[in-house]
Coordinates of C-alpha atoms in Angstrom, one line a residue:
Chain K
X170 CA 42.5 31.0 35.7
X171 CA 45.4 31.8 36.1
X172 CA 46.8 31.7 33.0
X173 CA 44.2 33.7 31.2
X174 CA 45.0 36.4 33.3
X175 CA 48.5 36.3 33.0
X176 CA 48.3 36.6 29.1
X177 CA 46.0 39.6 29.6
X178 CA 48.0 41.2 32.4
X179 CA 51.6 41.5 30.2
X180 CA 53.2 44.4 32.2
X181 CA 53.3 44.7 36.2
X182 CA 51.6 47.6 36.7
X183 CA 48.7 48.4 38.4
X184 CA 45.1 47.2 37.0
X185 CA 41.8 47.4 38.2
X186 CA 41.8 43.6 36.6
X187 CA 42.0 42.1 40.2
X188 CA 41.6 44.0 43.4
X189 CA 43.8 42.1 45.8
X190 CA 46.9 43.1 46.0
X191 CA 48.1 39.2 45.9
X192 CA 46.1 37.8 43.3
X193 CA 47.5 40.8 41.2
X194 CA 50.8 39.5 42.3
X195 CA 50.6 35.6 40.8
X196 CA 49.0 36.7 38.3
X197 CA 51.9 39.4 36.7
X198 CA 54.5 37.8 35.0
X199 CA 57.3 36.4 35.9
X200 CA 55.6 34.8 38.9
X201 CA 54.3 32.0 38.0
X202 CA 56.3 30.2 40.7
X203 CA 54.7 31.5 43.8
X204 CA 52.1 30.0 45.5
X205 CA 49.1 32.2 47.4
X206 CA 49.8 32.6 50.8
X207 CA 46.3 32.2 53.3
X208 CA 45.6 35.4 54.3
X209 CA 45.2 33.7 57.7
X210 CA 49.0 32.9 57.7
X211 CA 49.9 36.9 56.8
X212 CA 47.6 37.9 59.1
X213 CA 49.2 36.0 62.4
X214 CA 51.7 38.1 63.6
X215 CA 53.9 35.3 65.1
X216 CA 54.5 34.0 61.2
X217 CA 56.1 37.5 60.5
X218 CA 58.8 37.2 63.2
X219 CA 61.9 39.0 62.7
X220 CA 61.0 40.6 59.1
X221 CA 60.2 43.6 60.2
X222 CA 64.3 44.0 60.0
X223 CA 64.4 43.0 56.8
X224 CA 61.8 45.1 54.9
X225 CA 62.0 49.2 54.8
X226 CA 58.3 50.5 55.4
X227 CA 57.4 47.1 56.4
X228 CA 54.2 48.8 58.3
X229 CA 53.2 49.8 55.1
X230 CA 54.4 47.0 52.6
X231 CA 52.4 44.7 54.9
X232 CA 49.5 46.8 54.2
X233 CA 49.6 46.8 50.8
X234 CA 49.4 43.1 50.4
X235 CA 47.0 42.5 52.9
X236 CA 44.9 45.5 50.7
X237 CA 44.5 47.9 54.1
X238 CA 46.6 50.5 52.6
X239 CA 43.9 53.2 53.7
X240 CA 44.2 55.7 51.1
X241 CA 46.5 55.5 47.7
X242 CA 46.4 59.6 47.6
X243 CA 48.9 60.3 50.8
X244 CA 51.5 58.0 49.4
X245 CA 53.9 60.0 46.6
X246 CA 54.7 58.8 43.6
X247 CA 57.9 57.7 43.8
X248 CA 57.8 56.4 47.3
X249 CA 54.6 54.3 45.8
X250 CA 57.5 52.7 43.3
X251 CA 59.7 51.7 46.6
X252 CA 56.7 50.4 48.1
X253 CA 55.6 48.0 45.5
X254 CA 59.4 46.4 45.6
X255 CA 59.4 46.3 49.4
X256 CA 55.8 44.6 49.2
X257 CA 57.4 42.2 46.7
X258 CA 60.1 41.2 49.4
X259 CA 57.5 41.0 52.3
X260 CA 55.3 38.6 50.2
X261 CA 58.5 36.4 48.7
X262 CA 60.0 36.1 52.4
X263 CA 56.5 35.2 53.8
X264 CA 56.0 33.3 50.6
X265 CA 58.9 31.2 51.9
X266 CA 58.0 30.2 55.5
X267 CA 55.0 29.8 54.0
X268 CA 55.7 26.9 51.7
X269 CA 57.1 24.7 54.3
X270 CA 53.9 24.5 56.4
X271 CA 51.7 21.5 55.9
X272 CA 49.2 24.0 53.5
X273 CA 51.6 25.5 51.8
X274 CA 53.4 22.4 50.8
X275 CA 49.8 20.9 49.7
X276 CA 49.5 24.3 47.8
X277 CA 53.2 23.8 46.1
X278 CA 52.4 20.2 45.3
X279 CA 49.0 21.4 43.3
X280 CA 51.7 23.3 41.2
X281 CA 54.2 20.8 40.5
X282 CA 51.6 18.3 39.6
X283 CA 50.5 20.5 37.1
X284 CA 54.8 21.1 36.4
X285 CA 54.4 24.6 36.9
X286 CA 57.8 24.9 37.4
X287 CA 59.1 23.2 34.4
X288 CA 60.6 19.9 33.6
X289 CA 63.8 18.8 34.0
X290 CA 66.2 19.5 31.2
X291 CA 68.3 16.2 31.4
X292 CA 67.1 13.5 28.8
X293 CA 67.4 10.9 30.7
X294 CA 64.9 12.3 33.6
X295 CA 62.3 11.7 30.6
X296 CA 60.5 15.4 31.9
X297 CA 60.6 15.0 35.6
X298 CA 58.3 18.4 37.0
X299 CA 61.2 20.2 38.7
X300 CA 60.9 22.2 42.2
X301 CA 62.0 25.7 43.3
X302 CA 64.4 25.9 45.3
X303 CA 66.9 28.5 46.7
X304 CA 71.0 28.9 47.1
X305 CA 70.8 30.9 50.4
X306 CA 67.7 31.8 52.5
X307 CA 68.9 35.1 52.6
X308 CA 67.4 37.7 50.3
X309 CA 69.7 39.5 47.4
X310 CA 72.0 36.5 47.2
X311 CA 71.3 34.2 44.8
X312 CA 68.3 33.2 42.3
X313 CA 65.9 30.5 42.2
X314 CA 66.8 27.3 41.2
X315 CA 65.2 24.4 40.0
X316 CA 65.7 20.6 41.8
X317 CA 65.1 17.6 40.2
X318 CA 63.8 15.0 42.2
X319 CA 64.8 12.1 40.2
X320 CA 68.3 13.5 39.5
X321 CA 68.6 15.4 42.5
X322 CA 70.3 18.2 40.7
X323 CA 69.9 22.0 40.2
X324 CA 68.9 23.6 37.2
X325 CA 68.8 27.5 36.1
X326 CA 65.2 28.6 35.0
X327 CA 65.2 28.4 31.1
X328 CA 63.3 32.1 31.4
X329 CA 65.6 34.9 32.4
X330 CA 62.3 36.5 33.9
X331 CA 62.3 33.2 36.5
X332 CA 65.8 33.4 36.6
X333 CA 66.2 37.1 38.3
X334 CA 63.4 35.8 41.0
X335 CA 64.9 35.9 44.4
X336 CA 65.4 32.5 45.4
X337 CA 65.1 33.2 49.3
X338 CA 61.4 33.4 48.2
X339 CA 61.4 29.7 48.1
X340 CA 63.8 28.5 50.5
X341 CA 66.7 26.3 50.7
X342 CA 64.6 23.4 52.6
X343 CA 61.3 23.7 50.5
X344 CA 61.6 20.5 47.9
X345 CA 63.4 18.5 50.7
X346 CA 60.7 19.3 53.4
X347 CA 58.4 17.9 50.7
X348 CA 59.6 14.7 49.6
X349 CA 60.4 14.2 53.7
X350 CA 56.5 14.7 54.3
X351 CA 55.5 13.0 51.0
X352 CA 57.6 10.0 50.9
X353 CA 55.0 8.4 48.5
X354 CA 55.6 11.1 46.1
X355 CA 59.5 10.2 45.6
X356 CA 59.7 10.1 41.7
X357 CA 61.6 6.4 40.8
X358 CA 65.2 6.9 39.2
X359 CA 64.2 5.1 35.8
X360 CA 60.8 4.9 33.9
X361 CA 58.8 7.0 32.0
X362 CA 57.8 10.2 34.8
X363 CA 55.8 10.1 37.7
X364 CA 52.0 9.1 36.3
X365 CA 50.1 11.8 38.3
X366 CA 52.6 14.9 37.7
X367 CA 52.0 13.9 33.6
X368 CA 48.0 13.4 33.9
X369 CA 46.8 15.7 36.4
X370 CA 48.1 19.1 34.0
X371 CA 45.6 16.9 31.3
X372 CA 42.4 17.2 34.0
X373 CA 42.2 14.0 35.3
X374 CA 41.5 16.3 38.6
X375 CA 39.0 19.0 37.9
X376 CA 38.7 20.3 41.5
X377 CA 41.5 22.3 42.9
X378 CA 41.4 22.6 46.7
X379 CA 40.7 20.7 49.5
X380 CA 39.4 17.5 47.7
X381 CA 41.9 17.5 45.2
X382 CA 44.5 17.5 47.9
X383 CA 42.5 14.5 49.4
X384 CA 42.6 12.7 46.4
X385 CA 46.4 12.7 46.5
X386 CA 46.7 11.9 49.6
X387 CA 45.3 8.8 48.3
X388 CA 47.2 8.0 45.4
X389 CA 49.8 6.2 46.7
X390 CA 50.4 4.3 43.7
X391 CA 53.2 6.1 41.8
X392 CA 56.4 7.0 42.9
X393 CA 58.4 4.7 45.2
X394 CA 55.8 2.7 47.3
X395 CA 55.5 3.6 51.4
X396 CA 57.5 0.7 52.6
X397 CA 59.8 0.1 50.4
X398 CA 63.2 1.1 51.1
X399 CA 64.6 4.0 48.3
X400 CA 68.6 2.4 49.3
X401 CA 69.3 0.9 46.5
X402 CA 67.1 2.9 44.3
X403 CA 70.0 4.4 42.2
X404 CA 71.1 1.5 41.0
X405 CA 67.9 1.8 38.3
X406 CA 69.2 4.9 37.3
X407 CA 69.8 5.8 33.2
X408 CA 72.6 7.5 32.8
X409 CA 74.5 8.1 29.6
X410 CA 77.9 6.7 28.2
X411 CA 79.7 9.0 26.1
X412 CA 80.7 6.6 22.7
X413 CA 83.1 7.4 20.0
X414 CA 82.4 5.2 17.3
X415 CA 80.5 3.0 19.3
X416 CA 83.7 2.2 21.9
X417 CA 83.7 4.5 25.2
X418 CA 86.2 7.4 25.9
X419 CA 88.7 5.9 28.2
X420 CA 88.9 8.7 31.0
X421 CA 84.8 9.1 31.1
X422 CA 84.5 5.4 31.1
X423 CA 87.1 5.3 34.3
X424 CA 85.3 8.0 35.8
X425 CA 82.0 6.6 35.6
X426 CA 83.2 3.1 36.4
X427 CA 84.5 5.0 40.1
X428 CA 81.2 6.8 40.1
X429 CA 79.4 3.4 40.0
X430 CA 81.7 2.0 42.3
X431 CA 80.7 5.1 44.8
X432 CA 77.4 4.0 44.5
X433 CA 77.3 0.0 44.7
X434 CA 79.6 1.1 48.2
X435 CA 77.2 3.8 49.5
X436 CA 73.9 1.1 48.3
X437 CA 75.7 -1.6 50.0
X438 CA 76.4 0.7 53.4
X439 CA 72.7 1.5 53.4
X440 CA 71.3 -2.0 52.7
X441 CA 73.5 -3.6 56.0
X442 CA 73.3 -2.5 59.3
X443 CA 76.3 -3.6 60.3
X444 CA 77.4 -0.2 58.8
X445 CA 79.1 2.4 61.2
X446 CA 77.6 5.9 60.4
X447 CA 80.3 7.9 59.3
X448 CA 80.3 5.7 56.0
X449 CA 76.4 7.7 55.6
X450 CA 78.3 10.7 55.1
X451 CA 77.1 11.6 51.2
X452 CA 80.4 14.2 51.8
X453 CA 83.3 13.4 48.8
X454 CA 85.5 13.6 51.0
X455 CA 84.7 11.4 53.9
X456 CA 84.8 8.7 51.3
X457 CA 88.4 8.9 50.9
X458 CA 89.2 9.4 54.6
X459 CA 87.3 6.5 54.9
X460 CA 89.7 4.0 52.4
X461 CA 93.1 5.4 53.5
Chain U
X5 CA 88.6 26.5 -7.8
X6 CA 89.2 23.6 -6.2
X7 CA 90.0 22.0 -10.0
X8 CA 92.5 24.5 -9.9
X9 CA 94.6 23.8 -7.0
X10 CA 94.8 20.5 -8.0
X11 CA 95.6 21.0 -11.1
X12 CA 98.7 23.5 -10.0
X13 CA 99.8 20.8 -8.0
X14 CA 100.6 18.3 -10.4
X15 CA 102.5 20.9 -11.8
X16 CA 101.3 21.4 -15.0
X17 CA 102.0 23.6 -18.2
X18 CA 101.4 27.8 -17.3
X19 CA 99.4 27.5 -20.7
X20 CA 96.9 25.5 -19.5
X21 CA 96.1 27.1 -16.2
X22 CA 96.0 30.4 -17.9
X23 CA 93.4 28.8 -20.5
X24 CA 91.5 27.0 -17.5
X25 CA 91.5 30.3 -15.2
X26 CA 89.8 31.9 -18.2
X27 CA 87.6 29.6 -18.9
X28 CA 86.0 29.9 -15.9
X29 CA 86.0 33.7 -15.3
X30 CA 84.5 34.1 -18.1
X31 CA 81.6 31.6 -17.4
X32 CA 81.2 33.1 -13.8
X33 CA 80.1 36.3 -15.4
X34 CA 79.1 35.7 -18.4
X35 CA 76.7 32.7 -18.3
X36 CA 76.6 31.5 -14.9
X37 CA 77.2 28.3 -13.1
X38 CA 75.3 25.8 -14.9
X39 CA 76.8 26.5 -18.0
X40 CA 79.9 26.0 -15.8
X41 CA 79.8 22.6 -16.5
X42 CA 80.0 18.7 -15.7
X43 CA 79.2 17.3 -12.9
X44 CA 78.5 18.8 -9.6
X45 CA 80.9 21.8 -9.4
X46 CA 81.2 25.1 -6.8
X47 CA 79.2 27.9 -6.8
X48 CA 80.0 30.9 -7.7
X49 CA 81.5 33.9 -5.6
X50 CA 79.0 36.0 -7.8
X51 CA 75.8 33.9 -6.0
X52 CA 74.8 36.2 -2.9
X53 CA 73.6 33.2 -1.1
X54 CA 74.0 29.4 -1.7
X55 CA 71.8 26.9 -1.1
X56 CA 74.2 26.2 2.4
X57 CA 74.3 29.0 3.8
X58 CA 71.0 29.7 4.1
X59 CA 70.0 26.5 4.8
X60 CA 72.3 27.0 8.1
X61 CA 70.6 30.5 8.6
X62 CA 67.3 29.4 9.0
X63 CA 66.2 29.9 12.6
X64 CA 66.5 26.1 14.9
X65 CA 69.7 25.9 12.8
X66 CA 72.4 27.5 14.3
X67 CA 73.9 24.2 15.2
X68 CA 74.6 23.5 12.0
X69 CA 77.8 24.3 10.6
X70 CA 78.8 24.9 6.8
X71 CA 79.8 21.7 4.9
X72 CA 82.5 22.8 2.9
X73 CA 81.2 22.2 -1.2
X74 CA 84.5 20.2 -1.5
X75 CA 83.9 17.4 1.1
X76 CA 80.1 17.2 -0.8
X77 CA 82.0 16.6 -4.2
X78 CA 84.0 14.4 -3.2
X79 CA 82.3 11.5 -3.6
X80 CA 83.3 8.7 -1.4
X81 CA 82.5 10.9 1.8
X82 CA 79.2 10.2 0.4
X83 CA 79.3 6.6 0.2
X84 CA 76.3 4.8 1.3
X85 CA 74.0 7.7 1.1
X86 CA 72.8 7.7 -2.0
X87 CA 70.6 4.7 -0.6
X88 CA 69.0 7.1 2.5
X89 CA 68.2 10.0 0.3
X90 CA 65.4 9.8 -2.1
X91 CA 65.7 12.2 -5.0
X92 CA 69.5 11.7 -4.2
X93 CA 70.4 13.4 -8.1
X94 CA 67.6 16.7 -7.5
X95 CA 68.5 16.9 -3.8
X96 CA 72.2 17.3 -4.4
X97 CA 71.4 19.5 -7.3
X98 CA 70.1 21.9 -4.4
X99 CA 72.5 21.1 -1.9
X100 CA 75.4 22.4 -4.6
X101 CA 73.2 25.3 -6.1
X102 CA 73.0 23.2 -9.5
X103 CA 70.6 24.2 -12.1
X104 CA 68.8 21.1 -12.4
X105 CA 68.7 19.2 -15.4
X106 CA 65.3 19.6 -17.9
X107 CA 64.6 16.2 -17.6
X108 CA 64.0 16.6 -13.9
X109 CA 60.4 17.1 -14.6
X110 CA 59.2 13.6 -12.3
X111 CA 60.3 15.3 -9.5
X112 CA 56.4 16.1 -8.4
X113 CA 56.6 18.6 -6.0
X114 CA 59.7 20.6 -4.8
X115 CA 59.3 20.4 -1.2
X116 CA 59.9 16.9 -1.6
X117 CA 62.9 17.5 -2.7
X118 CA 63.6 20.0 -0.3
X119 CA 63.1 17.7 2.4
X120 CA 65.4 15.1 0.6
X121 CA 68.2 18.0 0.1
X122 CA 67.5 18.8 4.4
X123 CA 68.4 14.9 5.0
X124 CA 71.5 15.1 2.9
X125 CA 72.7 17.9 4.2
X126 CA 72.2 16.5 7.8
X127 CA 73.9 13.4 7.0
X128 CA 76.9 14.5 5.1
X129 CA 77.1 17.4 7.9
X130 CA 77.0 14.2 10.3
X131 CA 80.4 12.8 8.5
X132 CA 81.5 16.5 8.0
X133 CA 82.1 17.8 11.7
X134 CA 84.4 14.5 12.8
X135 CA 86.8 15.6 10.1
X136 CA 89.6 17.8 11.1
X137 CA 88.4 20.8 9.4
X138 CA 84.4 20.2 10.5
X139 CA 85.5 20.0 14.1
X140 CA 87.3 23.4 13.9
X141 CA 84.6 25.1 12.6
X142 CA 82.5 23.6 15.1
X143 CA 85.0 24.6 17.6
X144 CA 84.8 28.5 16.5
X145 CA 81.2 28.3 17.2
X146 CA 81.7 26.2 20.3
X147 CA 83.9 29.2 21.7
X148 CA 81.2 31.6 20.7
X149 CA 78.8 29.8 23.0
X150 CA 76.6 29.6 19.6
X151 CA 75.3 25.9 21.3
X152 CA 75.0 27.6 24.7
X153 CA 75.7 26.4 28.2
X154 CA 74.9 23.5 30.4
X155 CA 71.3 24.2 32.5
X156 CA 73.0 22.5 35.5
X157 CA 73.7 25.0 38.1
X158 CA 77.1 23.8 39.5
X159 CA 78.3 23.1 35.3
X160 CA 79.1 27.2 36.1
X161 CA 78.1 27.8 32.5
X162 CA 80.1 25.4 30.6
X163 CA 79.7 25.4 26.9
X164 CA 77.9 22.4 25.5
X165 CA 77.8 20.6 22.2
X166 CA 75.3 19.2 20.3
X167 CA 74.8 15.3 19.5
X168 CA 72.7 12.8 18.7
X169 CA 70.9 9.7 20.3
X170 CA 71.6 8.0 17.4
X171 CA 73.1 7.8 14.3
X172 CA 70.1 6.6 11.9
X173 CA 67.9 9.6 11.0
X174 CA 64.4 10.0 12.2
X175 CA 64.5 8.8 15.8
X176 CA 65.4 11.5 17.9
X177 CA 66.0 14.9 17.8
X178 CA 68.9 16.9 18.6
X179 CA 70.3 17.0 22.6
X180 CA 72.9 18.7 24.0
X181 CA 76.3 17.2 25.4
X182 CA 78.1 19.3 28.2
X183 CA 81.7 17.9 28.7
X184 CA 82.0 18.5 32.6
X185 CA 79.0 16.2 34.1
X186 CA 79.0 13.9 31.0
X187 CA 75.3 14.3 30.6
X188 CA 72.7 15.3 28.0
X189 CA 70.0 17.8 28.1
X190 CA 67.1 19.0 25.8
X191 CA 68.0 22.4 24.0
X192 CA 66.2 25.2 25.7
X193 CA 64.4 26.8 23.0
X194 CA 61.2 24.3 21.1
X195 CA 62.8 25.6 17.8
X196 CA 65.3 22.5 18.1
X197 CA 62.9 20.1 18.4
X198 CA 62.7 20.1 14.7
X199 CA 66.5 19.4 14.2
X200 CA 67.6 15.7 13.9
X201 CA 69.9 14.6 15.7
X202 CA 71.3 12.3 13.7
X203 CA 72.5 15.0 11.6
X204 CA 75.2 15.5 14.2
X205 CA 75.9 12.1 15.6
X206 CA 77.0 10.4 18.2
X207 CA 80.2 10.7 17.7
X208 CA 81.0 13.9 17.1
X209 CA 80.7 15.4 20.9
X210 CA 83.2 13.2 22.5
X211 CA 85.7 12.8 19.5
X212 CA 85.1 17.0 19.6
X213 CA 87.0 17.3 23.3
X214 CA 89.3 14.3 22.4
X215 CA 90.4 16.8 19.3
X216 CA 90.3 19.9 21.8
X217 CA 91.5 18.9 25.2
X218 CA 92.2 22.2 27.0
X219 CA 88.5 22.5 26.5
X220 CA 87.3 18.9 28.4
X221 CA 86.7 19.3 31.9
X222 CA 89.2 16.7 34.1
X223 CA 87.8 13.9 35.8
X224 CA 89.1 15.4 39.0
X225 CA 88.5 18.0 41.5
X226 CA 89.6 19.2 44.8
X227 CA 87.7 22.4 46.3
X228 CA 89.7 25.2 47.5
X229 CA 88.5 24.3 50.9
X230 CA 88.8 20.5 51.1
X231 CA 92.7 21.2 49.6
X232 CA 93.9 23.1 52.6
X233 CA 93.0 20.1 54.8
X234 CA 93.9 17.0 53.0
X235 CA 97.3 17.1 52.5
X236 CA 97.1 13.7 50.3
X237 CA 97.6 15.6 46.7
X238 CA 101.5 16.0 47.4
X239 CA 102.2 14.2 44.1
X240 CA 99.4 16.0 42.2
X241 CA 100.3 19.4 40.7
X242 CA 98.0 21.0 43.1
X243 CA 94.9 20.8 41.3
X244 CA 92.5 23.3 42.9
X245 CA 94.2 24.9 46.2
X246 CA 93.9 29.1 46.5
X247 CA 92.0 29.5 42.9
X248 CA 94.0 31.9 42.1
X249 CA 95.3 33.5 38.7
X250 CA 98.3 30.9 38.6
X251 CA 96.4 28.0 39.4
X252 CA 94.6 28.3 35.7
X253 CA 97.5 28.2 34.4
X254 CA 99.4 25.6 36.3
X255 CA 96.5 23.4 35.9
X256 CA 97.9 19.9 34.4
X257 CA 95.9 16.7 34.0
X258 CA 98.7 14.1 34.4
X259 CA 96.9 11.9 32.1
X260 CA 97.9 13.2 28.8
X261 CA 94.8 12.0 27.0
X262 CA 92.4 13.4 29.5
X263 CA 90.7 16.9 30.3
X264 CA 93.3 19.6 30.5
X265 CA 89.7 21.5 31.9
X266 CA 89.3 22.3 35.5
X267 CA 86.2 20.7 35.9
X268 CA 83.2 23.0 37.4
X269 CA 83.1 19.4 40.5
X270 CA 80.6 21.1 43.4
X271 CA 77.9 18.7 43.9
X272 CA 74.3 19.6 45.3
X273 CA 74.1 18.2 49.0
X274 CA 69.9 18.5 50.4
X275 CA 69.2 20.3 53.6
X276 CA 66.3 20.7 55.6
X277 CA 66.8 24.2 57.8
X278 CA 70.9 23.9 57.5
X279 CA 71.3 20.3 57.9
X280 CA 71.7 17.8 55.5
X281 CA 69.3 15.0 54.4
X282 CA 70.3 11.6 55.7
X283 CA 71.1 9.2 53.0
X284 CA 69.2 6.7 55.6
X285 CA 65.7 8.9 55.1
X286 CA 63.8 7.7 52.3
X287 CA 63.9 11.4 50.7
X288 CA 67.8 10.6 51.0
X289 CA 70.1 11.7 48.8
X290 CA 70.5 8.5 46.4
X291 CA 72.2 10.1 43.3
X292 CA 75.2 12.3 44.1
X293 CA 77.4 9.6 42.6
X294 CA 76.5 11.1 39.9
X295 CA 78.5 13.9 39.8
X296 CA 80.8 13.0 41.9
X297 CA 84.6 13.6 41.2
X298 CA 87.9 11.9 43.0
X299 CA 89.9 14.8 44.3
X300 CA 93.3 13.3 42.9
X301 CA 93.5 12.0 39.4
X302 CA 94.7 8.2 40.4
X303 CA 92.0 8.0 42.5
X304 CA 90.6 6.6 39.3
X305 CA 92.4 3.5 39.2
X306 CA 91.5 2.6 42.4
X307 CA 88.4 0.8 40.5
X308 CA 89.1 -1.5 38.4
X309 CA 87.5 -2.1 35.0
X310 CA 84.7 -3.9 36.2
X311 CA 84.2 -1.5 38.3
X312 CA 85.6 -2.8 41.7
X313 CA 87.8 -1.1 44.3
X314 CA 91.6 -2.6 43.5
X315 CA 92.3 -2.5 47.1
X316 CA 89.1 -3.1 49.5
X317 CA 91.3 -3.4 53.1
X318 CA 88.2 -0.5 54.3
X319 CA 85.4 -2.1 53.6
X320 CA 86.3 -6.2 53.2
X321 CA 84.9 -6.7 56.4
X322 CA 81.7 -6.9 54.6
X323 CA 82.6 -7.4 51.4
X324 CA 84.2 -10.6 51.7
X325 CA 81.3 -13.1 50.8
X326 CA 80.5 -11.6 48.0
X327 CA 84.1 -11.1 46.5
X328 CA 83.7 -15.0 46.3
X329 CA 80.5 -14.7 44.6
X330 CA 81.6 -12.6 41.9
X331 CA 83.9 -14.4 40.7
X332 CA 81.8 -17.8 40.2
X333 CA 78.0 -16.2 40.4
X334 CA 76.8 -19.5 39.2
X335 CA 78.6 -22.0 41.4
X336 CA 78.0 -19.9 43.9
X337 CA 74.7 -19.1 43.6
X338 CA 72.4 -19.8 46.8
X339 CA 68.9 -19.1 47.0
X340 CA 68.7 -19.0 50.8
X341 CA 71.1 -15.6 50.8
X342 CA 69.8 -12.3 52.4
X343 CA 68.7 -9.5 50.3
X344 CA 72.4 -8.0 50.8
X345 CA 74.6 -10.0 48.9
X346 CA 72.3 -9.8 45.7
X347 CA 71.7 -6.2 45.9
X348 CA 75.8 -5.5 45.7
X349 CA 76.1 -8.4 43.5
X350 CA 73.6 -6.8 41.1
X351 CA 76.0 -3.8 39.5
X352 CA 78.7 -6.5 39.3
X353 CA 77.2 -8.7 36.7
X354 CA 76.0 -5.5 35.1
X355 CA 79.2 -4.0 34.2

């Protein structure tokens, strides 16, 4: 449904195709990463605390996105353009707060399962679906990036349309909170990609919304099991080994052995209870400090 | 042309040279290349577009470089390929723009020869790009960013090179290798989905960065903040202290055969509301090792060829029993052991 609207609304200009600002915004091209923020959430002023200092013309922008702008006539054309920019900013900032709520996470999970955010470009991640993430929570700093839960790394969006979206509209916490809340969806480090993510786009689940959410709560089969520790998950991860005529390249092989030794030590320390907490720090410099 | 150069190097009489020049010149102007002669000769300069440059200009073929015709004409370079390419002779003629013989009527369809020519060119290309000339041709394309840059954010748009996952055609499409993260990626555009990875081969990408070491990022990295706090890098030539322009010039990898470019070594740390996700959490970071680099080059030597730490005094308290097990895994094998040792012994066997 959304797709169709995107195709028909090729430009970002206003149209009578959709009468609500939010559905117009979501259906315009380039905004595929955003999910719908429920109106109740926006109307609760507590959720918007502090945003009035971030957004100029806050009141009018809020009225615009909630379709409460009284009459379009008393707004001059030049103001209308800037008001639209402010409304997008406001919606983005609300969106960043919304997607870390329980309902927001569930909505983004739907999009994740449809691979709306694209798939990991890393060959050995086998088209793992991605999640949007920001590098900072402040607007106008960094554009949105994509997080792959399999290689746990960040990638730039393929299309420049998405590459220009502000990362603050998704925030730094969202993907990590998602997997904290839904640990059974943590993808395995090897093997074929997450089953549910691949199949759902083919229409195994037709009904969106609440029923689908219940279904996916129940589908614990994929990913790592509920009670299983993920400490040793990295041991199964595939990696690429550069070779010249079948022989490994010396310096790269050395680096890869070092990386794997770091991995093995971290796996050991995680599986052991005898290890002081300082060994658990993921900071590279702490590893150095530990041995010296 | 090649014939001329060859004969002049053997120092023939001036007469012969002139005669040959005259003959080939006449052929070019009047009769065209078909008349030009025996075997596979170079296409004439008068032809506007050779098959090779046409092929390399097709959409999706941007990664290919133009293989010099001298290379294709040398039969030694083609050893073994005729068994892999159907309609060898016709494909050869097409690639080299030679007019087909009259008896080539046995070819049922020109599109079949087209496919053979593409396969032939691809396989020759795989061999050509690991020669000195081919590497240089690819280096020119590399510096023009023809192959694009790494999609990984912390590789900071490091340029990538095409590579294959197999040297045998028909198995997998072309991938892109990033020298900074030593990983391979799917090309961003779907038009490269039709390009066979074997046309670039498994070796080229790595031989390329061995040949052009100034383009290869070094295997160690020190962030500018860490440099000020730590003093362990006193011996090595201060890889990344202030990030000024003077540093760019002074960067040296102590390993003369290693990468000589400053690496982009930042690793992503997942955070929730500004706090790092604990490794103890189920969703905690598990893959940071994949992108980590030591701070100084010498630290790479702290891991031996089996993938074990050379001096283990820091971690020896819980690794003693594991060390014994590593030496004689079969004799020491004990089913009553805890899961801990089993897990830690696994990577040793793999390495």
